[in-house]
Coordinates of C-alpha atoms in Angstrom, one line a residue:
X1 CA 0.0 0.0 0.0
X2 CA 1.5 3.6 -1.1
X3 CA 2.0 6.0 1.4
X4 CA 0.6 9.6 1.9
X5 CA 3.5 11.7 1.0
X6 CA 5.0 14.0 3.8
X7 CA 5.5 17.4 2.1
X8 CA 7.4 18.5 5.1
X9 CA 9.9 15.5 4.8
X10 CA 10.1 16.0 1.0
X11 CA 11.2 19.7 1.4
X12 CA 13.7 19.0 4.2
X13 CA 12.1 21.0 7.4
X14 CA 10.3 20.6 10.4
X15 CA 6.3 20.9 10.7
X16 CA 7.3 24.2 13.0
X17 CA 9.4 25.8 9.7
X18 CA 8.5 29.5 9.3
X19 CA 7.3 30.7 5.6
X20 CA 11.3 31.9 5.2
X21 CA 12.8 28.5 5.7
X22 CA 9.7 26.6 3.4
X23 CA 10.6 28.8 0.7
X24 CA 14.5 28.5 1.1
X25 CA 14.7 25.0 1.0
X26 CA 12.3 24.8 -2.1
X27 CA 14.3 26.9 -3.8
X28 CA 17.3 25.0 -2.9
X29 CA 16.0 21.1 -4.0
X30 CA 14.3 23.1 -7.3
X31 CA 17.8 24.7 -8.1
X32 CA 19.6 20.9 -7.4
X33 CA 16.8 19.4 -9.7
X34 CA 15.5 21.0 -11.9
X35 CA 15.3 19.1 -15.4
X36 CA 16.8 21.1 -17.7
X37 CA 20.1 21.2 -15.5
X38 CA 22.6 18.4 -15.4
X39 CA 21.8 15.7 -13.1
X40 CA 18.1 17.0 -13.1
X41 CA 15.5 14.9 -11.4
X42 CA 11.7 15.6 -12.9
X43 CA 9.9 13.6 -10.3
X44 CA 11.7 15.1 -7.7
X45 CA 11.3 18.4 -9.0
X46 CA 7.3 18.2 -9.3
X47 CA 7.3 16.5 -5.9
X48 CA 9.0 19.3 -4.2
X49 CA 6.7 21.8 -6.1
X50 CA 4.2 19.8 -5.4
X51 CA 4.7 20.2 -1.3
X52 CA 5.6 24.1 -1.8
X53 CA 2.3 24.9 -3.3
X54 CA 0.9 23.5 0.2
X55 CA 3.4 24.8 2.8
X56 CA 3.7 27.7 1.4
X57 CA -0.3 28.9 1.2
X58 CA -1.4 29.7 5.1
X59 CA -5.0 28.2 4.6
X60 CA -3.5 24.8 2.7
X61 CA -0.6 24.4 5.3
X62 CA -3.2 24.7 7.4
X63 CA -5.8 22.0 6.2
X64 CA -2.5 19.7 5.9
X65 CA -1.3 20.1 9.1
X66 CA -5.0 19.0 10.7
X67 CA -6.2 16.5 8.1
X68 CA -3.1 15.2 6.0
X69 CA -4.7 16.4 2.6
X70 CA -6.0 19.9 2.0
X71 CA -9.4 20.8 0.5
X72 CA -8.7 23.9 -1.2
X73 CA -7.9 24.5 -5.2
X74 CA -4.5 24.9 -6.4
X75 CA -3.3 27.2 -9.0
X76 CA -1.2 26.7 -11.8
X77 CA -0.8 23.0 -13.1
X78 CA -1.7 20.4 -11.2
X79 CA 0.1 20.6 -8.0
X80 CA -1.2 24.3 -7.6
X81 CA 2.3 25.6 -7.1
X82 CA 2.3 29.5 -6.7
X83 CA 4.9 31.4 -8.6
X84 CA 4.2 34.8 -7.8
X85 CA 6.4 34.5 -4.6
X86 CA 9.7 34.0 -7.2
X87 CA 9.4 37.3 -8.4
X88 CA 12.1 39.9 -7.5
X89 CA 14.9 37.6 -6.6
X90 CA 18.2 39.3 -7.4
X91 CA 19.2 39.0 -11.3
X92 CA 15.8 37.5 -12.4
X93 CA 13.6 41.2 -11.8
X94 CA 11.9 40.5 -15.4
X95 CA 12.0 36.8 -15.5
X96 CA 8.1 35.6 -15.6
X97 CA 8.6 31.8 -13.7
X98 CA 4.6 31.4 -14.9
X99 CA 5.7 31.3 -18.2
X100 CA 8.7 29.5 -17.4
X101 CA 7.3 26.7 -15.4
X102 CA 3.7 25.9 -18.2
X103 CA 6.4 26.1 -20.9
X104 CA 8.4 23.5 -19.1
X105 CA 5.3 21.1 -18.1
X106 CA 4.0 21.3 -21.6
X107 CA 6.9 19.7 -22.6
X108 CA 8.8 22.8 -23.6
X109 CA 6.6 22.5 -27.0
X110 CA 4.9 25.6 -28.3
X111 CA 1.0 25.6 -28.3
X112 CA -0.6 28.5 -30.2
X113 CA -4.0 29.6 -28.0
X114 CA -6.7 30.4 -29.9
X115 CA -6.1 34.5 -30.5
X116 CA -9.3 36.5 -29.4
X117 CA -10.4 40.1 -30.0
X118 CA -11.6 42.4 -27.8
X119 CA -14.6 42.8 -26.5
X120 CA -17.0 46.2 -27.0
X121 CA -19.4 47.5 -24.6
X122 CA -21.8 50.2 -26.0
X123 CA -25.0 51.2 -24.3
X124 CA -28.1 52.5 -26.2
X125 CA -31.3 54.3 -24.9
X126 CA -35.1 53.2 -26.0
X127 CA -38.0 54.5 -25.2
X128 CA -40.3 53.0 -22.8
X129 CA -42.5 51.6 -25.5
X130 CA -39.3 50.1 -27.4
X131 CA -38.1 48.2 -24.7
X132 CA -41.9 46.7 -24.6
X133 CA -42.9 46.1 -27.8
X134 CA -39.1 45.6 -29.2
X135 CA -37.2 47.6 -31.9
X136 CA -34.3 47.5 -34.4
X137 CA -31.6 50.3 -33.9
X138 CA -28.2 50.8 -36.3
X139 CA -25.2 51.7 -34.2
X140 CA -22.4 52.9 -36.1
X141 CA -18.8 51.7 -34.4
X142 CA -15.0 52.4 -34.9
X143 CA -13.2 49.1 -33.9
X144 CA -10.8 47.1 -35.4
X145 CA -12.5 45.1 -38.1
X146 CA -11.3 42.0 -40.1
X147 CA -9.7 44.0 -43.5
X148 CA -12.5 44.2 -46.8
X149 CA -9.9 44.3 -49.5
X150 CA -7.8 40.7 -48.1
X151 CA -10.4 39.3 -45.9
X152 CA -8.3 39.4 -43.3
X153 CA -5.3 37.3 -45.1
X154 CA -2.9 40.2 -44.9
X155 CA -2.0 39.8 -48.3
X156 CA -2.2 42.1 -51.8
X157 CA -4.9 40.5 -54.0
X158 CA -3.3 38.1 -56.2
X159 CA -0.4 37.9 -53.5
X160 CA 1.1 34.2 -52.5
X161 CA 2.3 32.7 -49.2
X162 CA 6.1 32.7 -48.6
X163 CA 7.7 30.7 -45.4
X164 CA 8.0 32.9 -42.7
X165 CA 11.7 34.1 -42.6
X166 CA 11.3 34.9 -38.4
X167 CA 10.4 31.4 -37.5
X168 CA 11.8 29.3 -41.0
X169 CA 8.3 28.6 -41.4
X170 CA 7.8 26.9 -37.9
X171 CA 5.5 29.5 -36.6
X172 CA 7.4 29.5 -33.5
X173 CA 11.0 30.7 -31.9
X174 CA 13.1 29.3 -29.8
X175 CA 15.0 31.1 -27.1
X176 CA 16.7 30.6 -23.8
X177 CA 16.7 32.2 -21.0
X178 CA 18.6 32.5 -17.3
X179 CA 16.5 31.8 -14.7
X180 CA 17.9 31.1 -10.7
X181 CA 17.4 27.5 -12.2
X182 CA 20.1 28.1 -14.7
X183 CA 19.6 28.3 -18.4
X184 CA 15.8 27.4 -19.5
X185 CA 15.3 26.8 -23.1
X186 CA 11.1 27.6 -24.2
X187 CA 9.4 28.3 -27.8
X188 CA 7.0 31.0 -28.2
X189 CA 4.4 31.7 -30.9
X190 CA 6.3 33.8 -34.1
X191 CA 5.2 37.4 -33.7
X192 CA 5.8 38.3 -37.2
X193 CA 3.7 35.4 -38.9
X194 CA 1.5 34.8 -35.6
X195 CA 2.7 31.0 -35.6
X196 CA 1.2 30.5 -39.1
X197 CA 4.5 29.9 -40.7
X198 CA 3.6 31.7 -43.2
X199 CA 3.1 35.4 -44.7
X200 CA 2.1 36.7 -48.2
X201 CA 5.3 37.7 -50.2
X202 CA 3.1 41.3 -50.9
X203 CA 1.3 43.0 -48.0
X204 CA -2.3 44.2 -48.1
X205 CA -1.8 48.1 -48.9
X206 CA -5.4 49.0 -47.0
X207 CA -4.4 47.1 -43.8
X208 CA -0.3 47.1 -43.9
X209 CA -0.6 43.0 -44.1
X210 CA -2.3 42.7 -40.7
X211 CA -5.3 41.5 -41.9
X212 CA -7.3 44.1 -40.0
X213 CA -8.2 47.5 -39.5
X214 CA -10.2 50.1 -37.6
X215 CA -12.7 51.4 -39.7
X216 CA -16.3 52.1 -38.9
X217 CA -18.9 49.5 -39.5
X218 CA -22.7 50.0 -38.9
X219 CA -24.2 47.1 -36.8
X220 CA -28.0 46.1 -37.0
X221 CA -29.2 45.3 -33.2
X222 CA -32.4 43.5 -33.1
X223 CA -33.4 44.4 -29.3
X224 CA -36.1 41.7 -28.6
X225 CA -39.9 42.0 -27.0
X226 CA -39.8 42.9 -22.9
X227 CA -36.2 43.3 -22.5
X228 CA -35.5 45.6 -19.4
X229 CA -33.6 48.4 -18.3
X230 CA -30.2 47.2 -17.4
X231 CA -30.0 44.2 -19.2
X232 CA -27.7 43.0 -21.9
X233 CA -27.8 42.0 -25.4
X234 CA -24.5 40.0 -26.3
X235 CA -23.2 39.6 -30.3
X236 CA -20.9 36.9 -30.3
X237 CA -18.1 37.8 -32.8
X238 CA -19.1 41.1 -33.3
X239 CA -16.0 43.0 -31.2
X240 CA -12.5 43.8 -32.5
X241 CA -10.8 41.4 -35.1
X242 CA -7.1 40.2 -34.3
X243 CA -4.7 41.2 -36.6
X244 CA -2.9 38.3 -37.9
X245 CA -6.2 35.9 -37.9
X246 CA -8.1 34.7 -35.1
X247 CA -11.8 34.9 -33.2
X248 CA -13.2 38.2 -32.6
X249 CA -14.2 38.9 -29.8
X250 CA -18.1 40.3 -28.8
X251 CA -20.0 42.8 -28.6
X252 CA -22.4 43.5 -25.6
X253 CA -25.4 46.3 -25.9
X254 CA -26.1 47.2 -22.3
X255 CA -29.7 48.8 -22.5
X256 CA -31.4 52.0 -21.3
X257 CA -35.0 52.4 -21.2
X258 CA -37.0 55.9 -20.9
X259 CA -39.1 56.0 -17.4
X260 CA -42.6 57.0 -18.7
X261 CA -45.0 59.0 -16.4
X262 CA -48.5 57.0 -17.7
X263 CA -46.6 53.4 -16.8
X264 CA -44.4 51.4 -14.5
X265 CA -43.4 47.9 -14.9
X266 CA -42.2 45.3 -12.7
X267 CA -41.2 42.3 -14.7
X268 CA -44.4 41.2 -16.9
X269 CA -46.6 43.7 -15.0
X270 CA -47.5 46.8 -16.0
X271 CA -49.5 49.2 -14.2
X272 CA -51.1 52.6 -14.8
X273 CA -52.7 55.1 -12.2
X274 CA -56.3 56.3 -13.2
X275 CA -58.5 59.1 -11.4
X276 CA -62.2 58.9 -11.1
X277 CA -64.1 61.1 -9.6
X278 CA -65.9 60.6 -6.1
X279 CA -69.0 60.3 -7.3
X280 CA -67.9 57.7 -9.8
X281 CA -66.8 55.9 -7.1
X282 CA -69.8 55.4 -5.5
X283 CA -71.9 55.0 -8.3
X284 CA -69.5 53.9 -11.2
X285 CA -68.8 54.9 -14.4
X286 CA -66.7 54.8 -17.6
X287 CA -63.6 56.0 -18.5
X288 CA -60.8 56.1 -21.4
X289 CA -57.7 54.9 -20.1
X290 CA -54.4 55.3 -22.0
X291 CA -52.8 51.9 -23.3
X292 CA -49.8 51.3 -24.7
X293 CA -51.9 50.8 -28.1
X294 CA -53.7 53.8 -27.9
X295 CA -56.6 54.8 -25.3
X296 CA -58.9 52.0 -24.2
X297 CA -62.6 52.6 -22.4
X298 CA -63.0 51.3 -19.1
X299 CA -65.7 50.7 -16.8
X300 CA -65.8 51.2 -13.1
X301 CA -67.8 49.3 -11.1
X302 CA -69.9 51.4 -8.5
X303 CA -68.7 51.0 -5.0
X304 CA -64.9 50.9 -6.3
X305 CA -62.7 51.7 -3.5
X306 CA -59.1 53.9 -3.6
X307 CA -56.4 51.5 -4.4
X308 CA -58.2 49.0 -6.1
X309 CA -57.1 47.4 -9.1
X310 CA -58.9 46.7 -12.3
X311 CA -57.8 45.1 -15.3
X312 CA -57.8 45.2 -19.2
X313 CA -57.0 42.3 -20.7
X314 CA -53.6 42.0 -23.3
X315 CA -52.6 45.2 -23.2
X316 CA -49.8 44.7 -21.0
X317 CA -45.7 43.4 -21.8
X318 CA -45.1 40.4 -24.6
X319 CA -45.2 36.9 -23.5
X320 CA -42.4 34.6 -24.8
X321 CA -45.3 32.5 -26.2
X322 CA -46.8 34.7 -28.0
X323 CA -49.7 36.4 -25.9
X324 CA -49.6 39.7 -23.8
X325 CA -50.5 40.4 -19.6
X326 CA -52.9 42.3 -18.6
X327 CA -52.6 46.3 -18.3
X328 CA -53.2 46.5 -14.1
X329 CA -55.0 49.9 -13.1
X330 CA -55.1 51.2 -10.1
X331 CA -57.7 53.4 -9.1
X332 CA -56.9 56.6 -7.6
X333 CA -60.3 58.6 -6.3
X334 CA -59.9 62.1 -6.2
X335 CA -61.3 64.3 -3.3
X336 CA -62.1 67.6 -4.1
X337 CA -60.3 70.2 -2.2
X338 CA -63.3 72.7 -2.1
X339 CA -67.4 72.4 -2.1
X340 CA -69.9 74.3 -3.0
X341 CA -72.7 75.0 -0.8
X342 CA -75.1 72.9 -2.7
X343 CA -72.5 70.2 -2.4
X344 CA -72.3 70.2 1.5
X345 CA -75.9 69.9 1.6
X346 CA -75.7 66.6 -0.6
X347 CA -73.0 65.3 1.6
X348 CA -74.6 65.9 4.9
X349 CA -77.6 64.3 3.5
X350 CA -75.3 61.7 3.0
X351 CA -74.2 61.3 6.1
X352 CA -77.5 61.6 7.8
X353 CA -77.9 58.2 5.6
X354 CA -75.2 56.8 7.5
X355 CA -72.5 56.7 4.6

């Protein structure tokens, strides 16, 4: 049966070591072992990387020391190991060891990552009835745009594809590097061809042979039925191109919407205020109400009281299958500020009734 490993027993210090010591004697068994040295050893190396990544994270070290495994995520690669503590040692100031280290567990090989664009935020404004009912709106935008006269080839019309004199047609470079580990050979992606191993033997005169441009480019956004203030409409691919070929990146439409004084909405309600009269109230009545199709007659039943709701049917926001809500309206009775005589006769008749 294999046993657990003991990270403190790999690295060479006692459970009580402070953060100083852990980080010494990493540094110390990485420097002996390292693969690309002389006398490397890979599987020590990864074990002692391995054990840092633990000892050397507070919460981690922690979980180890109780349980003898640790729940949290690592970071990079699989052991988690941290490299931003590496950073400033004397002589390596500019040395990236992230870049170092996934170059080295890759194999050394270069991989080209898919190359994104950008991504574009715009915002537009629509009217309160827009954002109900849906609209179409033209935005015109200046972003970097795949090239119209090479299609984003880079090359002059009629132009060919020549090897890649940067690389020798590998699409990648080799270089070496001193690191506190010693020399460190990696490959990177060819900057000039973009890891294509190739470029056209006459650049594209409208783009310089990048393959894209900034122009400006009008954009149709269909803004769909009900959508809400706040929200966002996403365009995949329609952000900045990449010059040398690649995915662009999106575009995202954060929307606006007017606040009307007839309406107010709350999700697939929609409400309106309407004021009847006192009398109409009590004995009911018929009103035009404004919609948001025009105005609508509605009848109030007698006895209504204030803040009741009434409804007329469909006229409210879109449904996503097809039908409409209901336009909610509350009633509002209006009390008049000033009688007539004649008037405060009726009403104490009134209350001599009791009402």
């Amino acid at each position: 049966m294999r046993m657990k490993k003991d990270y403190y027993e790999i690295l060479g210090v006692n459970r009580s070591a402070s953060d100083e010591e852990v980080k010494k004697a990493f540094r110390k068994i990485a420097h002996k072992y390292h693969p690309d040295k002389k006398g490397g050893d890979e599987a020590r190396f990864k074990e002692a990387s391995e054990a840092y990544a633990v000892l050397s994270d507070k919460k981690r070290r922690a979980e180890y020391d109780r349980y003898g495994h640790t729940f949290s995520s690592g970071g990079a690669g699989s052991s988690g190991f941290d490299f931003s503590g590496f950073h400033g040692f004397q002589g390596f100031e500019d040395v990236d060891f992230g870049d170092i280290f996934s170059e080295f567990f890759s194999g050394g090989r270069a991989t080209r990552r898919e190359r994104r664009g950008r991504d574009i935020s715009i915002d537009v404004e629509l009217t309160f009835k827009e954002a109900v009912f849906g609209t179409e709106r033209r935005v015109l935008i200046t972003k970097l745009s795949v090239c119209d006269a090479c299609k984003g080839s880079g090359g002059k019309p009629g132009s060919k594809m020549i090897s890649c004199s940067s690389c020798s047609g590998k699409g990648a470079v080799h270089e070496t590097r001193n690191t506190f580990f010693g020399a460190v050979s990696t490959t990177r992606e060819c900057d000039h061809c973009h890891g294509r191993g190739e470029v056209p033997d006459a650049a594209c005169s409208s783009c310089s042979g990048l393959g894209a441009r900034r122009q400006q480019e009008e954009i149709k956004v269909a803004v769909p039925a009900g959508i809400e203030n706040g929200e966002m409409i996403r365009m995949t691919g329609r952000g900045e191109a990449v010059a040398g070929g690649g995915t662009s990146g999106d575009l995202y439409i954060k929307i606006h919407v007017k606040s009307d004084t007839r309406f107010k909405r709350d999700g697939a309600t929609l409400t309106t205020t309407l004021s009847i009269k006192l009398t109409d109230a009590l004995l009911g009545g018929e009103y035009s109400v404004a919609t948001l199709d025009g105005d609508s007659r509605l009848k109030i039943p007698a006895g209504v009281a204030h803040g009741d709701t009434l409804r007329i049917k469909e006229q409210g926001i879109p449904q996503p299958n097809g039908s409409r809500s209901d336009l909610v309206v509350r009633i509002h009775i209006a009390i008049p500020s000033q009688l007539s005589s004649t008037a405060k006769k009726h009403i104490e008749n009134l209350r001599k009734e009791g009402l």
